[in-house]
Amino acid sequence: MANSNLKLLGCWFSPFALRVKIALSIKSLVYEDIEETLNAKSQLLLQSNPVHKKIPVLLHGDKPICESTIIIEYIDEVWNSGPSILPSDAHDRAMARFWAAYIDDKCMLAMVKSVRVEDAEKRKPYLEEIEDSLVTIEGELQKCCREGKGYFGGEQIGLVDITFGSLLGMMGIIETMNGRKMIVEEKHPCLVKWADRFASDPNMKGLIPEHEKLISLMRLGKE
Amino acid sequence: MANSNLKLLGCWFSPFALRVKIALSIKSLVYEDIEETLNAKSQLLLQSNPVHKKIPVLLHGDKPICESTIIIEYIDEVWNSGPSILPSDAHDRAMARFWAAYIDDKCMLAMVKSVRVEDAEKRKPYLEEIEDSLVTIEGELQKCCREGKGYFGGEQIGLVDITFGSLLGMMGIIETMNGRKMIVEEKHPCLVKWADRFASDPNMKGLIPEHEKLISLMRLGKE
């Protein structure tokens, strides 16, 4: 399923670009990985996403597709002979979209806000929001586990796994910033196992940014 | 295509419930319209959407589907023999999802914020955000018009039309609050025509909340 007609405008530390890379990996699609420098945005990025001027953008031939979840759905629909990323049943698909949106609207937003706040005291409400959402996500994953599924999506990585899994790098940063683990065995037994399974999944090979590199980048950004 | 197996938990003034009603109307689906009282949420709503506890919820048999855009996609996928709400081409579908998300993330959020602010001066930045987004949305609609389309979705109401059209009631409130029109002929010639076409579309019959009722509700909420 090689396809040299695919270009990804991304960035090595972006969880949103990572989501697209995971989807492309699941479908065994070959693509040109174009690393954007965020300070001086390329002409190609500005042309391809004139509304938001943001990565990730997938270029399929000359057609740009923007926004990570929309790109994932596009990949799943166009290369539908590969392993499915969204479930085939309409209700299961609606539920996958629901949980992907939940992870972005609740967990991810609080994570982004917490990383931006220097003052540890002011960070607390965001950390509480993250913790609340982790309890909800653990609850959903426990249902999947009771049904014998290893992933939110079933036996293999699906939309919800990609959405949450792409945030594990940022979660690591938050853990380092605050000197404590966020996803812990006592509160989130299923998520702990899931995170290990996700990180060692063959589809993730070479895709997860190194923790030390992320930490260095964050320190650089704050200097 | 009558289906008594459908229940909608909604609310007459909610643009998000309206979106689902339009989708059900396009598909000629019969449903039980259950009006929720937002102060004392029903047991059915709490059971059906335990995560967000919010309308709209579509109950298909005993299966709940939450979040308006997710419900619309579900309706379009399950009743796929009716008129299509999302385009059949994968790239066109990605673009429809992109514009629906843009309308919600940029225009709708600024609209909601502006309605909540009492002080006219503090409302200004939100009104500017709305105006910026209207220029962008007009630009996209002009492209559709040049291709001879009457709606964002083509010849008939699609996802983007539903998403933006459901906000026209709130736009009317904002116009009354601020004593001026937001969508105007000089700046948004296509949107002005589109709004008239949308409001008089047969699918919209009986669905648009009356402006005076919305204004009364808003005044009541602020007392």
Coordinates of C-alpha atoms in Angstrom, one line a residue:
Chain A
M1 CA 0.0 0.0 0.0
A2 CA 2.9 2.4 -0.6
N3 CA 1.8 5.8 -1.7
S4 CA 4.4 8.5 -2.6
N5 CA 1.5 10.8 -3.3
L6 CA 1.2 11.6 0.4
K7 CA 2.9 14.4 2.3
L8 CA 2.5 15.2 5.9
L9 CA 3.3 18.6 7.2
G10 CA 4.0 18.0 10.8
C11 CA 6.4 18.5 13.7
W12 CA 8.2 15.9 15.7
F13 CA 6.8 17.0 19.1
S14 CA 3.2 17.7 18.1
P15 CA 0.7 15.2 19.5
F16 CA -1.6 16.1 16.6
A17 CA 0.9 15.3 14.0
L18 CA 1.7 12.1 15.9
R19 CA -2.0 11.1 15.6
V20 CA -1.8 11.3 11.8
K21 CA 1.5 9.4 11.8
I22 CA -0.1 6.5 13.8
A23 CA -3.0 6.4 11.4
L24 CA -0.6 6.3 8.4
S25 CA 1.4 3.5 10.2
I26 CA -1.8 1.4 10.8
K27 CA -2.6 1.6 7.1
S28 CA 1.1 0.9 6.1
L29 CA 1.1 4.1 4.0
V30 CA 4.4 5.5 2.8
Y31 CA 4.5 9.3 3.0
E32 CA 6.9 12.2 2.8
D33 CA 7.3 13.5 6.4
I34 CA 7.9 17.3 6.1
E35 CA 9.1 18.9 9.4
E36 CA 7.7 22.4 9.8
T37 CA 9.5 25.0 11.7
L38 CA 6.8 26.7 13.7
N39 CA 8.4 30.2 13.9
A40 CA 8.7 30.7 10.2
K41 CA 5.8 28.8 8.7
S42 CA 6.4 27.4 5.2
Q43 CA 4.7 28.7 2.2
L44 CA 3.3 25.2 1.6
L45 CA 1.7 25.2 5.1
L46 CA 0.2 28.7 4.6
Q47 CA -1.2 27.7 1.3
S48 CA -2.5 24.3 2.5
N49 CA -4.2 25.5 5.7
P50 CA -4.9 29.2 5.1
V51 CA -7.7 29.3 7.7
H52 CA -5.7 28.0 10.8
K53 CA -2.1 28.1 9.4
K54 CA -1.5 25.0 11.6
I55 CA 0.0 21.6 11.4
P56 CA -0.8 18.8 10.8
V57 CA -1.8 18.9 7.2
L58 CA -2.0 15.8 5.0
L59 CA -1.5 16.5 1.3
H60 CA -3.0 13.7 -0.8
G61 CA -1.8 14.6 -4.3
D62 CA -2.6 18.4 -4.3
K63 CA -5.6 18.1 -1.9
P64 CA -4.9 19.3 1.6
I65 CA -6.7 17.8 4.6
C66 CA -6.4 19.7 8.0
E67 CA -7.2 18.9 11.6
S68 CA -5.9 15.7 13.1
T69 CA -9.2 13.9 13.7
I70 CA -10.6 14.9 10.3
I71 CA -7.4 13.6 8.7
I72 CA -7.6 10.3 10.6
E73 CA -11.2 9.8 9.4
Y74 CA -10.1 10.7 5.8
I75 CA -7.3 8.1 5.9
D76 CA -9.6 5.5 7.3
E77 CA -12.2 6.1 4.6
V78 CA -9.9 6.4 1.6
W79 CA -7.7 3.4 2.5
N80 CA -10.6 1.2 3.7
S81 CA -9.0 -2.1 2.8
G82 CA -6.4 -1.8 5.6
P83 CA -7.1 -2.3 9.3
S84 CA -10.0 -0.2 10.4
I85 CA -9.4 2.8 12.7
L86 CA -13.0 3.6 13.3
P87 CA -15.5 0.8 14.1
S88 CA -17.7 -0.5 11.2
D89 CA -20.9 -0.4 13.3
A90 CA -22.5 3.1 13.2
H91 CA -23.3 3.2 16.9
D92 CA -19.8 2.1 17.9
R93 CA -18.4 4.7 15.5
A94 CA -20.5 7.4 17.2
M95 CA -19.2 6.3 20.5
A96 CA -15.6 6.4 19.3
R97 CA -16.1 9.9 18.0
F98 CA -17.7 10.8 21.4
W99 CA -14.7 9.6 23.4
A100 CA -12.2 11.1 21.0
A101 CA -14.0 14.5 21.5
Y102 CA -14.2 14.0 25.2
I103 CA -10.4 13.4 25.4
D104 CA -9.7 16.6 23.4
D105 CA -12.3 18.8 25.1
K106 CA -11.7 17.8 28.7
C107 CA -8.3 16.1 29.2
M108 CA -6.2 17.6 26.4
L109 CA -7.3 21.2 26.9
A110 CA -6.6 21.0 30.6
M111 CA -3.2 19.4 29.8
V112 CA -2.2 22.2 27.4
K113 CA -3.3 24.9 30.0
S114 CA -1.4 23.2 32.8
V115 CA 1.8 23.1 30.7
R116 CA 1.6 26.8 30.0
V117 CA 1.3 27.9 33.6
E118 CA 4.6 28.5 35.4
D119 CA 3.2 28.9 38.9
A120 CA 2.7 25.5 40.6
E121 CA -0.3 26.8 42.7
K122 CA -2.1 28.2 39.6
R123 CA -1.6 24.8 37.9
K124 CA -3.6 22.9 40.5
P125 CA -7.1 23.4 39.0
Y126 CA -5.9 22.2 35.6
L127 CA -4.3 19.1 37.2
E128 CA -7.6 18.4 39.0
E129 CA -9.4 18.6 35.7
I130 CA -6.9 16.2 34.2
E131 CA -7.4 13.8 37.1
D132 CA -11.1 14.0 36.8
S133 CA -11.0 13.2 33.1
L134 CA -8.5 10.3 33.7
V135 CA -11.1 8.7 36.1
T136 CA -13.8 9.0 33.4
I137 CA -11.4 7.6 30.7
E138 CA -10.4 4.7 33.0
G139 CA -14.0 3.9 33.6
E140 CA -14.6 3.6 29.9
L141 CA -11.5 1.5 29.4
Q142 CA -12.6 -0.8 32.2
K143 CA -15.8 -1.5 30.2
C144 CA -13.7 -2.4 27.2
C145 CA -11.4 -4.6 29.3
R146 CA -14.5 -6.5 30.8
E147 CA -15.5 -7.2 27.2
G148 CA -12.0 -8.7 26.7
K149 CA -10.7 -5.8 24.6
G150 CA -7.1 -4.7 25.0
Y151 CA -7.7 -1.3 23.4
F152 CA -10.6 1.2 23.4
G153 CA -11.0 0.2 19.7
G154 CA -11.1 -3.5 20.4
E155 CA -8.2 -5.8 19.6
Q156 CA -6.2 -3.1 17.8
I157 CA -5.5 0.6 18.1
G158 CA -8.4 2.7 17.0
L159 CA -9.5 6.4 17.0
V160 CA -9.8 6.7 20.8
D161 CA -6.5 5.0 21.4
I162 CA -4.7 7.3 18.9
T163 CA -6.4 10.4 20.5
F164 CA -5.4 9.5 24.0
G165 CA -2.1 7.8 23.2
S166 CA -0.8 10.8 21.4
L167 CA -1.1 12.7 24.6
L168 CA 1.2 10.4 26.6
G169 CA 4.3 12.4 25.8
M170 CA 2.7 15.6 27.1
M171 CA 1.5 13.6 30.2
G172 CA 5.1 12.7 30.8
I173 CA 6.1 16.4 30.7
I174 CA 3.3 17.2 33.2
E175 CA 4.5 14.4 35.4
T176 CA 8.0 15.8 35.4
M177 CA 6.8 19.4 35.9
N178 CA 4.8 18.4 39.0
G179 CA 7.1 15.6 40.4
R180 CA 4.4 13.0 40.4
K181 CA 2.7 10.3 38.2
M182 CA -0.7 11.2 36.8
I183 CA -1.7 7.7 35.5
V184 CA -1.2 5.4 38.5
E185 CA -1.9 1.7 39.2
E186 CA -4.2 2.4 42.2
K187 CA -6.5 4.7 40.4
H188 CA -6.1 3.6 36.8
P189 CA -5.1 0.0 36.6
C190 CA -6.5 -0.5 33.1
L191 CA -4.9 2.7 31.8
V192 CA -1.5 1.7 33.1
K193 CA -1.6 -1.6 31.2
W194 CA -3.1 0.1 28.2
A195 CA -0.3 2.7 28.1
D196 CA 2.4 -0.1 28.1
R197 CA 0.5 -2.0 25.4
F198 CA 0.1 1.1 23.3
A199 CA 3.7 2.2 23.5
S200 CA 5.0 -1.3 22.5
D201 CA 2.4 -1.8 19.7
P202 CA 4.2 -2.5 16.4
N203 CA 2.3 0.5 14.8
M204 CA 4.0 2.8 17.2
K205 CA 7.5 1.8 16.3
G206 CA 9.8 4.9 15.9
L207 CA 6.9 7.3 16.4
I208 CA 7.0 8.1 20.2
P209 CA 9.1 11.2 20.9
E210 CA 11.7 10.7 23.6
H211 CA 10.8 12.1 27.0
E212 CA 14.2 13.8 27.4
K213 CA 13.9 15.5 24.1
L214 CA 10.4 16.8 25.0
I215 CA 11.7 18.0 28.4
S216 CA 14.6 19.8 26.8
L217 CA 12.3 21.5 24.3
M218 CA 10.0 22.6 27.0
R219 CA 12.9 24.1 29.1
L220 CA 14.1 25.8 25.9
G221 CA 10.7 27.3 25.3
K222 CA 10.6 28.7 28.8
E223 CA 14.0 30.4 28.8
Chain B
M1 CA -39.3 6.2 6.7
A2 CA -41.3 6.6 9.8
N3 CA -39.5 5.4 12.9
S4 CA -41.2 5.5 16.3
N5 CA -38.0 3.9 17.8
L6 CA -36.4 7.4 17.9
K7 CA -36.5 9.8 20.8
L8 CA -34.8 13.2 20.9
L9 CA -34.0 14.7 24.2
G10 CA -33.8 18.4 23.3
C11 CA -34.9 21.9 24.2
W12 CA -36.8 24.3 21.9
F13 CA -34.2 27.1 22.1
S14 CA -31.0 25.0 21.8
P15 CA -29.2 25.4 18.5
F16 CA -27.6 22.0 19.1
A17 CA -31.0 20.3 19.4
L18 CA -32.1 22.2 16.3
R19 CA -29.2 20.7 14.4
V20 CA -30.5 17.2 15.1
K21 CA -34.1 18.2 14.3
I22 CA -32.9 19.4 10.9
A23 CA -31.1 16.2 10.2
L24 CA -34.1 14.1 11.2
S25 CA -36.3 16.4 9.0
I26 CA -34.0 15.9 6.0
K27 CA -34.2 12.1 6.4
S28 CA -38.1 12.4 7.0
L29 CA -37.7 10.5 10.2
V30 CA -40.5 10.5 12.8
Y31 CA -39.4 10.8 16.4
E32 CA -40.6 11.6 19.8
D33 CA -39.5 15.1 20.7
I34 CA -38.9 15.2 24.5
E35 CA -38.5 18.7 25.8
E36 CA -36.0 18.7 28.7
T37 CA -36.2 21.3 31.5
L38 CA -32.6 22.3 32.0
N39 CA -32.9 23.2 35.7
A40 CA -34.1 19.8 36.8
K41 CA -32.6 17.3 34.4
S42 CA -34.6 14.2 33.7
Q43 CA -33.5 10.8 34.9
L44 CA -33.6 9.7 31.2
L45 CA -31.1 12.5 30.3
L46 CA -28.8 11.7 33.2
Q47 CA -28.8 8.0 32.3
S48 CA -28.4 8.6 28.5
N49 CA -25.5 11.1 28.7
P50 CA -23.8 10.5 32.1
V51 CA -20.6 12.1 31.0
H52 CA -21.8 15.5 29.9
K53 CA -25.4 15.4 31.2
K54 CA -26.4 17.6 28.3
I55 CA -28.9 17.7 25.5
P56 CA -29.2 16.8 22.7
V57 CA -29.3 13.1 23.0
L58 CA -30.8 10.9 20.3
L59 CA -32.2 7.6 21.6
H60 CA -32.3 5.0 18.8
G61 CA -34.1 2.1 20.5
D62 CA -32.2 1.9 23.8
K63 CA -28.9 3.3 22.3
P64 CA -28.1 6.9 23.2
I65 CA -26.0 9.0 20.9
C66 CA -24.7 12.4 22.2
E67 CA -23.2 15.6 20.8
S68 CA -25.0 17.2 17.9
T69 CA -22.4 16.7 15.1
I70 CA -21.9 13.1 16.1
I71 CA -25.6 12.5 16.1
I72 CA -25.9 14.1 12.6
E73 CA -23.2 11.8 11.3
Y74 CA -24.9 8.8 12.9
I75 CA -28.3 9.7 11.3
D76 CA -26.6 10.2 7.9
E77 CA -24.8 6.8 8.2
V78 CA -27.8 4.8 9.5
W79 CA -30.5 6.2 7.2
N80 CA -28.2 6.3 4.2
S81 CA -31.0 5.8 1.6
G82 CA -32.4 9.3 2.3
P83 CA -30.9 12.6 1.1
S84 CA -27.2 12.8 2.1
I85 CA -26.1 15.2 4.8
L86 CA -22.4 14.7 4.3
P87 CA -20.9 14.5 0.8
S88 CA -20.1 11.1 -0.6
D89 CA -16.6 12.0 -1.7
A90 CA -14.0 11.5 1.1
H91 CA -12.2 14.8 0.5
D92 CA -15.5 16.8 0.3
R93 CA -16.6 15.0 3.5
A94 CA -13.3 16.1 5.2
M95 CA -13.9 19.7 4.1
A96 CA -17.5 19.6 5.4
R97 CA -16.2 18.4 8.8
F98 CA -13.5 21.1 8.7
W99 CA -16.0 23.9 8.1
A100 CA -18.4 22.6 10.7
A101 CA -15.6 22.5 13.2
Y102 CA -14.5 26.0 12.2
I103 CA -18.0 27.4 12.7
D104 CA -18.2 25.8 16.2
D105 CA -14.6 26.6 17.3
K106 CA -14.5 30.2 16.0
C107 CA -17.9 31.7 15.4
M108 CA -20.2 29.8 17.8
L109 CA -17.8 30.0 20.8
A110 CA -17.5 33.8 20.3
M111 CA -21.2 34.1 20.0
V112 CA -21.9 32.2 23.2
K113 CA -19.3 34.4 25.0
S114 CA -20.8 37.6 23.7
V115 CA -24.3 36.7 24.8
R116 CA -23.1 36.0 28.3
V117 CA -21.5 39.4 28.7
E118 CA -23.7 42.2 30.1
D119 CA -21.2 45.1 29.6
A120 CA -21.3 46.4 25.9
E121 CA -17.7 47.4 26.0
K122 CA -16.5 44.0 27.2
R123 CA -18.6 42.4 24.4
K124 CA -16.6 44.1 21.7
P125 CA -13.7 41.6 21.3
Y126 CA -16.2 38.8 20.9
L127 CA -18.2 40.7 18.3
E128 CA -14.9 41.3 16.4
E129 CA -14.2 37.6 16.6
I130 CA -17.7 36.8 15.2
E131 CA -17.2 39.4 12.4
D132 CA -13.8 37.9 11.5
S133 CA -15.3 34.4 11.3
L134 CA -18.2 35.7 9.2
V135 CA -15.8 37.1 6.6
T136 CA -14.1 33.7 6.4
I137 CA -17.4 31.8 6.2
E138 CA -18.6 34.2 3.5
G139 CA -15.4 33.6 1.6
E140 CA -16.0 29.8 1.6
L141 CA -19.7 30.3 0.6
Q142 CA -18.6 32.5 -2.3
K143 CA -16.6 29.6 -3.6
C144 CA -19.7 27.4 -3.4
C145 CA -21.8 30.0 -5.1
R146 CA -19.2 30.3 -8.0
E147 CA -19.6 26.6 -8.5
G148 CA -23.4 27.2 -8.8
K149 CA -24.2 25.8 -5.4
G150 CA -27.0 27.3 -3.3
Y151 CA -25.8 25.7 -0.1
F152 CA -22.4 24.9 1.4
G153 CA -23.4 21.3 0.9
G154 CA -24.4 21.8 -2.8
E155 CA -28.0 21.9 -4.0
Q156 CA -29.4 20.9 -0.6
I157 CA -28.8 21.5 3.1
G158 CA -25.7 19.6 4.3
L159 CA -23.6 19.4 7.5
V160 CA -22.1 22.9 7.2
D161 CA -25.5 24.5 6.5
I162 CA -27.0 22.8 9.5
T163 CA -24.1 23.8 11.7
F164 CA -24.2 27.5 10.7
G165 CA -27.9 27.7 10.1
S166 CA -28.7 26.5 13.7
L167 CA -26.9 29.6 14.9
L168 CA -29.0 32.2 13.1
G169 CA -31.4 32.4 16.1
M170 CA -28.5 33.3 18.4
M171 CA -27.2 35.7 15.8
G172 CA -30.6 37.4 15.9
I173 CA -30.3 37.8 19.7
I174 CA -26.8 39.3 19.3
E175 CA -28.1 41.7 16.7
T176 CA -30.9 42.8 19.0
M177 CA -28.5 43.1 22.0
N178 CA -26.1 45.3 20.0
G179 CA -28.6 47.2 17.9
R180 CA -27.0 46.3 14.6
K181 CA -27.0 43.6 11.9
M182 CA -24.1 41.1 11.9
I183 CA -24.7 39.5 8.5
V184 CA -25.0 42.4 6.0
E185 CA -25.3 42.7 2.3
E186 CA -22.2 44.9 1.8
K187 CA -19.9 42.4 3.6
H188 CA -21.7 39.1 3.2
P189 CA -23.8 39.2 0.0
C190 CA -23.8 35.4 -0.3
L191 CA -24.6 34.7 3.4
V192 CA -27.5 37.1 3.3
K193 CA -29.0 35.2 0.3
W194 CA -28.1 31.8 1.9
A195 CA -29.8 32.8 5.2
D196 CA -33.1 33.5 3.4
R197 CA -32.8 30.3 1.4
F198 CA -32.0 28.3 4.5
A199 CA -34.9 29.7 6.5
S200 CA -37.4 29.0 3.8
D201 CA -36.1 25.5 2.9
P202 CA -38.9 22.9 3.3
N203 CA -36.7 20.9 5.7
M204 CA -36.8 23.9 8.1
K205 CA -40.6 24.1 8.3
G206 CA -41.7 24.6 11.9
L207 CA -38.2 24.2 13.3
I208 CA -36.9 27.8 13.6
P209 CA -37.6 29.3 17.1
E210 CA -39.3 32.7 16.9
H211 CA -37.1 35.6 17.5
E212 CA -39.4 37.2 20.0
K213 CA -39.6 34.0 22.1
L214 CA -35.8 33.8 22.1
I215 CA -35.5 37.5 23.2
S216 CA -38.0 37.0 26.0
L217 CA -36.2 33.9 27.2
M218 CA -32.9 35.8 27.2
R219 CA -34.4 38.7 29.2
L220 CA -35.9 36.2 31.6
G221 CA -32.5 34.6 32.1
K222 CA -30.9 37.9 32.9
E223 CA -33.5 39.0 35.5

